[in-house]
Tab-separated table of C-alpha atoms in Angstrom:
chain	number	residue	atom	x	y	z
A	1	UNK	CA	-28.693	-64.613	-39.459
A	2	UNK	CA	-30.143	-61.330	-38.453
A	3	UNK	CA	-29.196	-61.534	-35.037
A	4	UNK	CA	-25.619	-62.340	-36.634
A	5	UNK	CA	-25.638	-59.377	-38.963
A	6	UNK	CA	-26.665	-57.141	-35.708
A	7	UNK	CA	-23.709	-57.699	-33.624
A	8	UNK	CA	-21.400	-56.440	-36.767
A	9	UNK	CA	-23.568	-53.887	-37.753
A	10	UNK	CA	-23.484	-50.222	-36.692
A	11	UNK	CA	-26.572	-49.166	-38.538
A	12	UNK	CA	-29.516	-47.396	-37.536
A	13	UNK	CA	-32.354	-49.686	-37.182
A	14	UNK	CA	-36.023	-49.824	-35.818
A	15	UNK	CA	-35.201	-51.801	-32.761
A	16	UNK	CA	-32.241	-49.262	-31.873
A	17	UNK	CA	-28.217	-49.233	-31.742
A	18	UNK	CA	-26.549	-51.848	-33.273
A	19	UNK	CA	-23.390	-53.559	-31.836
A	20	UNK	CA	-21.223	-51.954	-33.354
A	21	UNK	CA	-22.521	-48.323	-32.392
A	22	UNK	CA	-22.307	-49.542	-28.883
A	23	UNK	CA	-18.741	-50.299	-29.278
A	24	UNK	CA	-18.334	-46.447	-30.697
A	25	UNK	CA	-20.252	-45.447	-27.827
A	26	UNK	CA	-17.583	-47.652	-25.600
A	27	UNK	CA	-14.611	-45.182	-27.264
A	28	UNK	CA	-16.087	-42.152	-25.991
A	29	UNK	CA	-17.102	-43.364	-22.342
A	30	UNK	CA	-12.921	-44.579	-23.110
A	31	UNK	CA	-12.196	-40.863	-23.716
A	32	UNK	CA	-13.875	-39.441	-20.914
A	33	UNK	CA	-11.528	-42.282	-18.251
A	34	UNK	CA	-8.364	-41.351	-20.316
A	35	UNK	CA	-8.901	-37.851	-18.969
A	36	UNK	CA	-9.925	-37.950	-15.386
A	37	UNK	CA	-7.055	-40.857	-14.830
A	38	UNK	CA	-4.288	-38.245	-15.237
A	39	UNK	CA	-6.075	-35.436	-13.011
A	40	UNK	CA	-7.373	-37.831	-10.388
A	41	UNK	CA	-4.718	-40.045	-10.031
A	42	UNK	CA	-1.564	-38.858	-11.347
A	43	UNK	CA	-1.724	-35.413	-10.571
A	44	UNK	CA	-2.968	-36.081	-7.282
A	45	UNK	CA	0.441	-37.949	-6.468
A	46	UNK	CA	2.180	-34.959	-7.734
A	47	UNK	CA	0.813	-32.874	-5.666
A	48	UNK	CA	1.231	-34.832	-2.406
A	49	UNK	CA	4.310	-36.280	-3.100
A	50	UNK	CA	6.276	-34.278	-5.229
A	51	UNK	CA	5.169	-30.785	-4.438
A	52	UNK	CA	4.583	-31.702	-0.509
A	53	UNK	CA	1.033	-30.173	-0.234
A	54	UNK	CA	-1.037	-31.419	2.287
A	55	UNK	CA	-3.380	-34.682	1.171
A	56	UNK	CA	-6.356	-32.424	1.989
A	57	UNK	CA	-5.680	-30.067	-0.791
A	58	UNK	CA	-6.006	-32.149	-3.960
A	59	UNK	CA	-8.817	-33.982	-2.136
A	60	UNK	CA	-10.818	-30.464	-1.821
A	61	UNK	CA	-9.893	-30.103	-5.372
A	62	UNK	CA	-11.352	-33.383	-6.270
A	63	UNK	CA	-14.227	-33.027	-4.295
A	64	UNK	CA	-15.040	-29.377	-6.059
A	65	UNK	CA	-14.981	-31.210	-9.588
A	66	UNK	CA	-17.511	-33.781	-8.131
A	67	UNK	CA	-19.575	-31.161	-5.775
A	68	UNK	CA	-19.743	-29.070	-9.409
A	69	UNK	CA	-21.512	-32.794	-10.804
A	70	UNK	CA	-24.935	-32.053	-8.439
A	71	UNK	CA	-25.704	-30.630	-11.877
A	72	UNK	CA	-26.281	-33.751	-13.553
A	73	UNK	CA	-29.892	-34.266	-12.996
A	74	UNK	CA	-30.210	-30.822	-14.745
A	75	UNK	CA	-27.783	-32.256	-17.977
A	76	UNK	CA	-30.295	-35.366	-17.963
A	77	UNK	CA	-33.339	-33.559	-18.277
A	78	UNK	CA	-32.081	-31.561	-20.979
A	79	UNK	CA	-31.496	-34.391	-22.903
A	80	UNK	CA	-35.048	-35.769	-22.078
A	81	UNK	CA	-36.295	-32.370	-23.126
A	82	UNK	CA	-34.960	-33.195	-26.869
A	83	UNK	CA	-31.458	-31.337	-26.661
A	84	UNK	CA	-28.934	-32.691	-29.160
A	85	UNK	CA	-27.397	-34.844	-26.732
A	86	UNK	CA	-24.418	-35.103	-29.167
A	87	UNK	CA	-23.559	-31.535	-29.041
A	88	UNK	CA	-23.508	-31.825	-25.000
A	89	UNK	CA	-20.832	-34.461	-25.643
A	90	UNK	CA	-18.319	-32.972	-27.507
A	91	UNK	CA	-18.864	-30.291	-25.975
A	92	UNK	CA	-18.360	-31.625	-22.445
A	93	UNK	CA	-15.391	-33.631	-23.699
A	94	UNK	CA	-13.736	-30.625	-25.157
A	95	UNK	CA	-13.906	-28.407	-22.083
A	96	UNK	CA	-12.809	-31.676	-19.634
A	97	UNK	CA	-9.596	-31.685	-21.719
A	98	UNK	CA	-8.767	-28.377	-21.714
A	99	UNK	CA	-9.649	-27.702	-17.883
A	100	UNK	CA	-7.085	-31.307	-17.210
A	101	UNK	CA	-4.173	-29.565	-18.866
A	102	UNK	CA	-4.876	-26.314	-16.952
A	103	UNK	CA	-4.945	-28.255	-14.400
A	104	UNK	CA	-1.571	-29.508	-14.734
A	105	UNK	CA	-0.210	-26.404	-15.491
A	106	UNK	CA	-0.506	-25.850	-11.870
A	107	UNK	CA	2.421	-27.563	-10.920
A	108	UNK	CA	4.297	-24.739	-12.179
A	109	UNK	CA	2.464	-22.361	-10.376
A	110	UNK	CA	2.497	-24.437	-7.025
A	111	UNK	CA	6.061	-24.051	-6.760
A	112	UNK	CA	6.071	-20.270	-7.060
A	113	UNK	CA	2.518	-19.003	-5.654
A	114	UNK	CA	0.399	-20.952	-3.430
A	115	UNK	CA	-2.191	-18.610	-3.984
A	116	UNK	CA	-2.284	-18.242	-7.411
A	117	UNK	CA	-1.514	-21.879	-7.632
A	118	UNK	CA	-4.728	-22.457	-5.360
A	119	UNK	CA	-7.019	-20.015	-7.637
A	120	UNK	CA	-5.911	-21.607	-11.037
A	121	UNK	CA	-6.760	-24.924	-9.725
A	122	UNK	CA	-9.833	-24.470	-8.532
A	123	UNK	CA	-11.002	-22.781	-11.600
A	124	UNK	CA	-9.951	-25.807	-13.597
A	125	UNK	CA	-11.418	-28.609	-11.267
A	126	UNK	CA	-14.821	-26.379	-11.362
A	127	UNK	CA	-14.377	-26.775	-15.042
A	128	UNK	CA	-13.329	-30.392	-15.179
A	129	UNK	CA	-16.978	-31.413	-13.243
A	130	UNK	CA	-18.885	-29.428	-15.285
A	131	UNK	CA	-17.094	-31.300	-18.507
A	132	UNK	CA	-17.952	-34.748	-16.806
A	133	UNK	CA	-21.103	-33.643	-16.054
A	134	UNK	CA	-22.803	-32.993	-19.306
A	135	UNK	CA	-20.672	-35.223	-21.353
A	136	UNK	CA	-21.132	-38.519	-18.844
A	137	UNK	CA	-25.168	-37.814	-18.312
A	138	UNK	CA	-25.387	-37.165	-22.153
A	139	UNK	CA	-24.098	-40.423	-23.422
A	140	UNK	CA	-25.804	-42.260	-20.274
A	141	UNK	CA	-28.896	-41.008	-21.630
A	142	UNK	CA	-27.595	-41.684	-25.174
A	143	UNK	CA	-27.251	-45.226	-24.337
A	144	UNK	CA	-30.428	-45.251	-22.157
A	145	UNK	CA	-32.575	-44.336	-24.697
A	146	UNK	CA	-31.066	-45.364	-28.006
A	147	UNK	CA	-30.669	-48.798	-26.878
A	148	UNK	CA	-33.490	-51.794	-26.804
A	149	UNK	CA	-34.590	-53.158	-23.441
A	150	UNK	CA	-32.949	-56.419	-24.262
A	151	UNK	CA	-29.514	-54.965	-25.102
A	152	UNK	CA	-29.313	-52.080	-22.449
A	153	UNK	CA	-27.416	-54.107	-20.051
A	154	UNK	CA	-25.483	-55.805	-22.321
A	155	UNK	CA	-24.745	-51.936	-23.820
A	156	UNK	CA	-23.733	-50.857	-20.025
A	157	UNK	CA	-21.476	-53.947	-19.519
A	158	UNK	CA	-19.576	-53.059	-23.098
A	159	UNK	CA	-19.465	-49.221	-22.722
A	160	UNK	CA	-17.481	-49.606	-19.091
A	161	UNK	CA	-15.440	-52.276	-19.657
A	162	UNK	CA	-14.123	-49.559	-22.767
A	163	UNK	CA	-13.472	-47.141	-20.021
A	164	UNK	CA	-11.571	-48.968	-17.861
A	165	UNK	CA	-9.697	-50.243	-21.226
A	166	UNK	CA	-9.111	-46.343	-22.004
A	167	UNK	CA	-7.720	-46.148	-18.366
A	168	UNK	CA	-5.936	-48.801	-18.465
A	169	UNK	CA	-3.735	-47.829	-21.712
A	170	UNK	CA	-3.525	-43.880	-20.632
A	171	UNK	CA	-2.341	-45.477	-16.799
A	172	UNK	CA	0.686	-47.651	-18.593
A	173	UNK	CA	1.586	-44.876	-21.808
A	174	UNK	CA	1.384	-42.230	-19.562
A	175	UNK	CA	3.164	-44.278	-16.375
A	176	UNK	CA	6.387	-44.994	-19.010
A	177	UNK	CA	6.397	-41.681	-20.436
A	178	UNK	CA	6.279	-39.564	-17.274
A	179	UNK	CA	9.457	-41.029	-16.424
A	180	UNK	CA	12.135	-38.861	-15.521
A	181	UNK	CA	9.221	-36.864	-13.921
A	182	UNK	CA	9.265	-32.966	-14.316
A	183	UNK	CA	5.689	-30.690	-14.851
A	184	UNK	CA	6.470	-30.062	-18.191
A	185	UNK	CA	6.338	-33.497	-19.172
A	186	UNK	CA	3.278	-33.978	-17.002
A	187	UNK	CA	1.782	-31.100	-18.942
A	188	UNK	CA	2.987	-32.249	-22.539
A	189	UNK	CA	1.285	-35.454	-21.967
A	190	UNK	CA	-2.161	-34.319	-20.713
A	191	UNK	CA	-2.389	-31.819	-23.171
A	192	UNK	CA	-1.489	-34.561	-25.628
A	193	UNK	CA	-3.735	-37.303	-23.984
A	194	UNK	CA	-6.746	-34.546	-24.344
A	195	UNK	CA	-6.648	-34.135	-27.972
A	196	UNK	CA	-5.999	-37.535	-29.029
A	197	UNK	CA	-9.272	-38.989	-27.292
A	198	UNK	CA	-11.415	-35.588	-28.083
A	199	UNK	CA	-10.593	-36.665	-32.112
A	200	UNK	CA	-11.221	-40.228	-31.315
A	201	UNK	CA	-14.660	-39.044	-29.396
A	202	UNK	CA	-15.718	-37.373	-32.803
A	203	UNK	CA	-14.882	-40.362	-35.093
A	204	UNK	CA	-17.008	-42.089	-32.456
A	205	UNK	CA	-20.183	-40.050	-32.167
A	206	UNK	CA	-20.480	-39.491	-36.467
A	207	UNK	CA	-24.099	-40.317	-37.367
A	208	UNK	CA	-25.444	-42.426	-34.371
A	209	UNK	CA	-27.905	-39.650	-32.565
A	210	UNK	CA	-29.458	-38.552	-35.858
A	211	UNK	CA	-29.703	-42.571	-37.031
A	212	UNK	CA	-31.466	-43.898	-34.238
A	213	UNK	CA	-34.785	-42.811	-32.908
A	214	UNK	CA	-35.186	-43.199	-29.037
A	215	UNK	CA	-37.432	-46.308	-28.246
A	216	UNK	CA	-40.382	-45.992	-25.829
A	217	UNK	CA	-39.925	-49.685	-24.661
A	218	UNK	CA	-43.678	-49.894	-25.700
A	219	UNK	CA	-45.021	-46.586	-23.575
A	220	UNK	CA	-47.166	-43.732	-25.443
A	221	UNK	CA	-45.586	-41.044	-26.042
A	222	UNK	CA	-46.122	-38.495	-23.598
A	223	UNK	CA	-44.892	-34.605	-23.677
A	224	UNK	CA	-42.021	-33.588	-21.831
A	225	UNK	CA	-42.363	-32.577	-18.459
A	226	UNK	CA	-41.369	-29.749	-15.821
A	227	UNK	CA	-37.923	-31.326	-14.142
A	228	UNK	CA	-39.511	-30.218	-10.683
A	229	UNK	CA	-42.403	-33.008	-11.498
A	230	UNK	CA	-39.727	-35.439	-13.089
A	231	UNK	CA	-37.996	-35.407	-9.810
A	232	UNK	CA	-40.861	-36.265	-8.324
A	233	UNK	CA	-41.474	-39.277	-10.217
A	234	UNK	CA	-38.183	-40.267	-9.736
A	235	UNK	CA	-38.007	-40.020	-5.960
A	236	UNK	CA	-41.653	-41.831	-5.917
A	237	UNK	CA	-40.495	-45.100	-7.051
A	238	UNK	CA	-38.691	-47.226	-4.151
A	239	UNK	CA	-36.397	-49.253	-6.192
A	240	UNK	CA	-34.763	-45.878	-7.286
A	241	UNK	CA	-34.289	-44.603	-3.986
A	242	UNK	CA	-33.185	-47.691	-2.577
A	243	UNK	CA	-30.794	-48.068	-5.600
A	244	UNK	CA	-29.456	-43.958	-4.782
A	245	UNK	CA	-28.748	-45.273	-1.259
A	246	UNK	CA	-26.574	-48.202	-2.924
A	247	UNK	CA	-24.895	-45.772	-5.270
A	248	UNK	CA	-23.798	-43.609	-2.806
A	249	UNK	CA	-22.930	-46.000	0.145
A	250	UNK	CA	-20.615	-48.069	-1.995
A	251	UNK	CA	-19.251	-45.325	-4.385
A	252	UNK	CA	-18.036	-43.567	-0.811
A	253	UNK	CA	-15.981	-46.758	-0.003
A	254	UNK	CA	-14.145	-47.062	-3.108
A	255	UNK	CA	-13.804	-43.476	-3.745
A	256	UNK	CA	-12.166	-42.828	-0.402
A	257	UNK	CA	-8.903	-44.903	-1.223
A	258	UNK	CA	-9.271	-43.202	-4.853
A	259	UNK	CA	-7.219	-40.315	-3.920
A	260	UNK	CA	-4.737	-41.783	-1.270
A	261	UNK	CA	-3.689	-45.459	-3.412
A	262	UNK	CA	-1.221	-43.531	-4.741
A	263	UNK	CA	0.643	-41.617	-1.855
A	264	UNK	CA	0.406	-44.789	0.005
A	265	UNK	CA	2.553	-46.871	-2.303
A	266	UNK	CA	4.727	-43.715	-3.136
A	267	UNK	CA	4.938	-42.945	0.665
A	268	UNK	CA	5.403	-46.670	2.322
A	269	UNK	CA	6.400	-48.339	-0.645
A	270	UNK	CA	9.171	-45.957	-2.228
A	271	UNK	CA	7.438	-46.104	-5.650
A	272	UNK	CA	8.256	-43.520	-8.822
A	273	UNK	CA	5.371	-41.067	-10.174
A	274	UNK	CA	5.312	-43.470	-13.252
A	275	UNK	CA	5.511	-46.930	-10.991
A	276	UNK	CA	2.468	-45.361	-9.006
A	277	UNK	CA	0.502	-45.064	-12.356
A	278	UNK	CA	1.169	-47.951	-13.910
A	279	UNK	CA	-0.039	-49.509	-10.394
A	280	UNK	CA	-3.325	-47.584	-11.093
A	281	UNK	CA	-3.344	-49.257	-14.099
A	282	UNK	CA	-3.120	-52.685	-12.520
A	283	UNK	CA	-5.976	-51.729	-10.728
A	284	UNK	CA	-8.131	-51.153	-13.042
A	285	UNK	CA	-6.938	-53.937	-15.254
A	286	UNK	CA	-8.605	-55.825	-12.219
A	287	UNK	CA	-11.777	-53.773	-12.457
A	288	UNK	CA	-12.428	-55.054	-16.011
A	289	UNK	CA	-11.674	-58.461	-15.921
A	290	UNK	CA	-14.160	-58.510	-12.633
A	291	UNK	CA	-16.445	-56.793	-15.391
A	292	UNK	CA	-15.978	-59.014	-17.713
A	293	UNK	CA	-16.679	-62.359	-15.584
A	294	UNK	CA	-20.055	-60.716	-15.197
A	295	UNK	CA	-21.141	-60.053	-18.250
A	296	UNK	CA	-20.520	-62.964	-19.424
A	297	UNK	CA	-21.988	-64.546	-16.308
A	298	UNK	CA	-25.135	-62.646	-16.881
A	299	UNK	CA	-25.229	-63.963	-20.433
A	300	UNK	CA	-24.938	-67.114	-20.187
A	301	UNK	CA	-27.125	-67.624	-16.522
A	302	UNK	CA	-29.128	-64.509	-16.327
A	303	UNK	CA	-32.388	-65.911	-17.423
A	304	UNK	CA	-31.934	-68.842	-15.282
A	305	UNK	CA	-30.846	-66.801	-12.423
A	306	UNK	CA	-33.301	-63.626	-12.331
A	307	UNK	CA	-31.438	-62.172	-8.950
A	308	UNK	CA	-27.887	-62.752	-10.453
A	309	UNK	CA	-27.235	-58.805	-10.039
A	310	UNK	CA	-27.465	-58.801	-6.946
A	311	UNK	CA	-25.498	-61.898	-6.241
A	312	UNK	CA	-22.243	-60.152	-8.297
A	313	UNK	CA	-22.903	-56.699	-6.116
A	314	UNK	CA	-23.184	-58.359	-2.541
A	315	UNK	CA	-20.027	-60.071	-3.830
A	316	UNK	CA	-18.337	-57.282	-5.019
A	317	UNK	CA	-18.832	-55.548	-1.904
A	318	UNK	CA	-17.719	-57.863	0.081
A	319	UNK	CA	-14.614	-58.929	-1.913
A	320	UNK	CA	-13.686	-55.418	-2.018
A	321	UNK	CA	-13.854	-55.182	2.122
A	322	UNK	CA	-11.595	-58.061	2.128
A	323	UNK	CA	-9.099	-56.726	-0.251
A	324	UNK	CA	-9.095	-53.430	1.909
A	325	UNK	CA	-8.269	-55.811	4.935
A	326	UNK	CA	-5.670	-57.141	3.239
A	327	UNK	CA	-4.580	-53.601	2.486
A	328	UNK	CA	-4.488	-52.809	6.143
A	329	UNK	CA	-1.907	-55.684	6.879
A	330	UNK	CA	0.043	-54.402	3.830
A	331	UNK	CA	0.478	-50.843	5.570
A	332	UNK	CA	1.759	-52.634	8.681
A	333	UNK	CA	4.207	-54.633	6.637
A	334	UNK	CA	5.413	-52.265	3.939
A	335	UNK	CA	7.246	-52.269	1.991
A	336	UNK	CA	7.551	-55.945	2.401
A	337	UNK	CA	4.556	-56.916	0.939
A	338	UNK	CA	3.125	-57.658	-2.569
A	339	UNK	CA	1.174	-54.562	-3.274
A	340	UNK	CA	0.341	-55.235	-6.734
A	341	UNK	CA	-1.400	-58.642	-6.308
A	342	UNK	CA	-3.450	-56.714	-2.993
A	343	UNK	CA	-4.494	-53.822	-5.323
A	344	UNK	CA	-5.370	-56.155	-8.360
A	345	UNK	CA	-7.618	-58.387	-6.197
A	346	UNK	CA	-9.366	-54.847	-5.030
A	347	UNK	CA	-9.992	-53.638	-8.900
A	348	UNK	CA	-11.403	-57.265	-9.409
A	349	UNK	CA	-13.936	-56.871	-6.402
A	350	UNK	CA	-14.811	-52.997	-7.850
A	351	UNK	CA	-15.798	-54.520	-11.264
A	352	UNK	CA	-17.829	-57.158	-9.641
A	353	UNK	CA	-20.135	-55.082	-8.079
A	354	UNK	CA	-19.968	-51.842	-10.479
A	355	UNK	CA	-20.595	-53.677	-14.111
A	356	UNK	CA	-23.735	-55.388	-12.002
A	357	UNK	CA	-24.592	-52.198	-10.899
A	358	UNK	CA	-25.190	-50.874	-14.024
A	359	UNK	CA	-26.650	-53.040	-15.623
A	360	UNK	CA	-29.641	-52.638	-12.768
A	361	UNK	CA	-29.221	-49.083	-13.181
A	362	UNK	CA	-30.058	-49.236	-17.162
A	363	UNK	CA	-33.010	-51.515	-16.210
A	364	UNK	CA	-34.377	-48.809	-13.771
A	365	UNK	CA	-33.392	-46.172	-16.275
A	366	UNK	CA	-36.115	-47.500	-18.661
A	367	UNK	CA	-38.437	-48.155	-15.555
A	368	UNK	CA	-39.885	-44.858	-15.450
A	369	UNK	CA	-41.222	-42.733	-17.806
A	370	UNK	CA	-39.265	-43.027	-20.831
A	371	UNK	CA	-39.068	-38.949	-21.116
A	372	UNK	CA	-37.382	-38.986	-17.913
A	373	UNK	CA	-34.701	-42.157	-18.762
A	374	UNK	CA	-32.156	-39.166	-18.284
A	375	UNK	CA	-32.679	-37.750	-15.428
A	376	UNK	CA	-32.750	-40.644	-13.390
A	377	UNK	CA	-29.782	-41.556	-14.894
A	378	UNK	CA	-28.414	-38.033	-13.688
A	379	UNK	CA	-30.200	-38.454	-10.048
A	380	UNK	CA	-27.624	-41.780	-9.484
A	381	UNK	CA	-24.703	-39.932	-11.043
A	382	UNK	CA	-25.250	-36.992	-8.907
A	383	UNK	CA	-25.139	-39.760	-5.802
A	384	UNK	CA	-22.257	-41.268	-7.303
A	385	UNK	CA	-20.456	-37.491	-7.455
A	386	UNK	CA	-21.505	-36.277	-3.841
A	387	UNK	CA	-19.898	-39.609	-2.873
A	388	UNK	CA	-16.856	-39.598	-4.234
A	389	UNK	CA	-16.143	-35.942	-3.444
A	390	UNK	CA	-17.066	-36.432	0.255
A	391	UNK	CA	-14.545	-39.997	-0.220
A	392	UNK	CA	-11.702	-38.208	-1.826
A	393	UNK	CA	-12.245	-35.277	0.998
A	394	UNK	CA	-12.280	-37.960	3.982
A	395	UNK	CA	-10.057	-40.099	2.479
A	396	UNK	CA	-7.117	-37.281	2.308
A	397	UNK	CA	-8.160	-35.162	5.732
A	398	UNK	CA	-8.103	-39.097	7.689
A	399	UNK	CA	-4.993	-39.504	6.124
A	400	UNK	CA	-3.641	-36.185	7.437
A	401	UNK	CA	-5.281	-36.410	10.968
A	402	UNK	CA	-3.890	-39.276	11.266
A	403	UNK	CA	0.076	-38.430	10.240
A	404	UNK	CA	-0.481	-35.600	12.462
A	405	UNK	CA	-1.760	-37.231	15.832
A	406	UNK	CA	-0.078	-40.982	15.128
A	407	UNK	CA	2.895	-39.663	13.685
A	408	UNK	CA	3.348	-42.569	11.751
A	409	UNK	CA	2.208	-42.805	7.951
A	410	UNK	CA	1.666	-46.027	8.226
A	411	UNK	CA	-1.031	-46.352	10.964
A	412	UNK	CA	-2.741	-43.257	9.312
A	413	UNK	CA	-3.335	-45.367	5.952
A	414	UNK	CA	-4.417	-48.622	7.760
A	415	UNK	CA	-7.391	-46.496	9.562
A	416	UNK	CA	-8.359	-44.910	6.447
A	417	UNK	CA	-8.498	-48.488	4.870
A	418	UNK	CA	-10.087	-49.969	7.681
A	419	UNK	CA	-12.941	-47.491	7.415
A	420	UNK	CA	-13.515	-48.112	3.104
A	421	UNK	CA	-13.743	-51.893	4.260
A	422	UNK	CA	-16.743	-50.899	7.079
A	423	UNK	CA	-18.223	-49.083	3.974
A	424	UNK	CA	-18.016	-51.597	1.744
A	425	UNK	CA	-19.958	-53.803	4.602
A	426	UNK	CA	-22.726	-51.489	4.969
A	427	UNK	CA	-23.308	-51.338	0.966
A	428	UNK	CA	-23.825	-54.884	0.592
A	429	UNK	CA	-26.473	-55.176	3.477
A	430	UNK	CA	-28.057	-52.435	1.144
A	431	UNK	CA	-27.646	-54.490	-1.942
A	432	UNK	CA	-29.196	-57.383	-0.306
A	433	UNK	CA	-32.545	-55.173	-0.639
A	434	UNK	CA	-32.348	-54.271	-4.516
A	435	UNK	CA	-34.357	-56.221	-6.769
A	436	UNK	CA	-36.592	-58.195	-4.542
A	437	UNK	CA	-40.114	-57.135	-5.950
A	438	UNK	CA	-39.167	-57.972	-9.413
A	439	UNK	CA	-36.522	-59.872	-11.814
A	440	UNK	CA	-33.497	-58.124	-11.899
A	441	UNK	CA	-32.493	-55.873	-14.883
A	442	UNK	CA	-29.348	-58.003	-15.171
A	443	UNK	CA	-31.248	-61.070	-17.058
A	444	UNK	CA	-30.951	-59.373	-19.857
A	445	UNK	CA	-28.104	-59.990	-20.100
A	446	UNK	CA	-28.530	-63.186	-21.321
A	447	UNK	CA	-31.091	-61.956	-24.335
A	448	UNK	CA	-28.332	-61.720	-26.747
A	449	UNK	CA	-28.907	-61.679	-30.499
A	450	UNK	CA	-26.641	-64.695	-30.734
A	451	UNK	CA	-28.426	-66.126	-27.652
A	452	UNK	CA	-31.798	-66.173	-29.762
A	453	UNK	CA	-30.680	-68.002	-32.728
């Protein structure tokens, strides 16, 4: 019955966060998608389609907010050093929502200064990475270290499938209520969206860092180290390195559509601002039922299928190419072609490969030292940020090469496609490397407090 009592329970215990405190956890990593949706997605529409900037702009804008993220090895350690990671948090949440609405706010100034427009904007995306940064590295290392070896990918699995939940609800609420478009609804809403997930990230975080104790996993305790040395140890180990090569190969494919899914369907397809984002939303209403389908096929096969994680990412990669294929033909046949099943079937792909991802990346996590659980876990979202700035940068200046020398919008979005897909091909033949030397982190999945009874 203990096991039983666990999954309910949100209590602080020896053997670390309960079930229930990983669901809290799940709200805030929720909060932090709720926000970046709307400046990412929505407002990167805006500007392209609505305002008529150039695709390269809110791509440099993007990439500034991810280029700002190099930080997040520096965030980790902090939180390995024994900073209250919970104060990093909130603290990081507060600033992302406050930066999105600024951002926002742009729109206004867009329309009557393109300089002023330019310098407001990049003050806020600067602002917005440095909110993801120490917010996203804190709770990774929150989770990382709070969490038993048994439940950490388990944990992972929960805690993204929330965020793509949070994205998914922000993607439709928002989509219906930006309709009629105009800035000052697009402002209203963020502004609103920020505050209502910053409250819900409080509710969330109450007494969890100061009732758990962070579990050594079994090693000594050991005193904290200089982050020049913890680097070190990082880069040392193989699997890590090999696993940062992953991270960023694959997190350049998908983030180079990121920015441009949007102006494609708005562009060749004739779709609304709101139709746009609710088409995000299907997206990523893909991406967690391709999570889902692997935790649950990690639960109930992991321990009879040690190399399972790396069956769901080779999988995921190479679903995803063949969704992008698909996207190709739908560029040469729009608008006559059904968009929304194509960009489903790519969110399903995504969540294959990501949800397995991460659960190898909590296993490696734990790998090292345990004072230095954070840092890695800032090393592979560092890889994850360079990559998705440089994708939302290439994905937005291919897209405007290729209007400008094809003259045709069309042709421009099926090279930009065709390249994520060659991506996607060269992350898998990656993947196929992870994991060989030992069990993969991803059968623990399957040790499951219900499991064991």
């Amino acid at each position: 019955m203990s096991g039983r009592r666990a999954w309910f329970s949100g209590r602080a215990r020896s053997e670390g966060l309960g079930w229930l405190a990983i669901a809290r956890l799940g709200l805030v990593q929720a909060a932090l998608g709720a926000i970046v949706v709307l400046t990412n997605s929505t407002l990167n529409r805006v500007m392209v389609v609505e305002l008529g900037l150039a695709a390269v702009i809110p791509g440099l804008l993007v990439g500034l907010h991810y280029g700002v993220q190099i930080t997040r090895p520096l965030w980790g350690h902090r939180s390995d050093a024994g900073a209250s990671r919970t104060r990093f948090i909130l603290a990081g949440l507060a600033l992302l929502a406050a930066a999105g609405t600024l951002a926002s706010a742009t729109t206004f100034l867009f329309e009557r200064d393109m300089r002023l427009g330019l310098l407001v904007a990049v003050i806020a995306y600067g602002l917005i990475g440095i909110g993801i940064g120490a917010s996203g590295t804190s709770l990774l290392a929150l989770i990382a270290t709070r969490t038993a070896p048994g439940r950490r990918a388990s944990a992972a699995t929960i805690t993204w499938m929330m965020m793509i939940f949070g994205i998914i609800v922000t993607s439709i609420v928002t989509g219906a209520a930006l309709d009629p478009y105009s800035h000052a609804r697009l402002v209203i809403i963020t502004a609103l969206t920020g505050a209502v997930v910053f409250a819900v990230a409080c509710l969330a975080l109450v007494g969890i860092e100061r009732g758990t104790a962070p579990l050594t996993d079994g090693k000594p305790e050991q005193p904290a180290i200089a982050f020049r040395d913890s680097l070190r140890d990082v880069w040392q180990d193989r699997e890590a390195r090999l696993f940062t090569l992953f991270i960023f190969l694959s997190m350049l494919a998908y983030s180079t559509q990121d920015l441009i899914l949007e102006p494609f369907a708005g562009l060749l397809f004739a779709m609304t601002p709101g139709q746009t984002t609710t088409l995000s939303g299907t997206q990523h209403a893909g991406v967690f039922l391709g999570m889902a389908a692997v935790g649950i096929g990690g639960w109930l096969a992991g321990r009879r299928a040690p190399a399972l994680a790396r069956v769901f990412i080779v999988a995921g990669c190479l679903g995803s190419a063949g969704a992008l294929a698909l996207l190709v033909m739908a560029a040469a046949a729009a608008p006559h072609w059904p968009l929304e099943g194509t960009v489903f079937a790519l969110g399903l792909a995504n969540g294959l490969f990501a949800v397995a991802a991460i659960g190898t990346m909590m296993g490696l996590a734990a790998d090292g030292r345990t004072q230095n659980a954070g840092l890695r876990m800032g090393v592979w979202g560092a890889a994850q940020a360079i990559a998705f700035g440089l994708g939302g940068l290439t994905g937005s200046l291919v897209v405007d090469l290729g209007r400008r020398f094809t003259a045709s919008d069309r042709e421009a979005f099926m090279i930009v496609f065709a390249l994520e897909a060659t991506l996607f091909l060269a992350s898998s033949l990656v993947a196929l490397r992870l994991g060989r030397r030992k069990p993969s982190p991803m059968a623990t999945l399957s040790q499951h407090p219900l499991a064991a009874e």
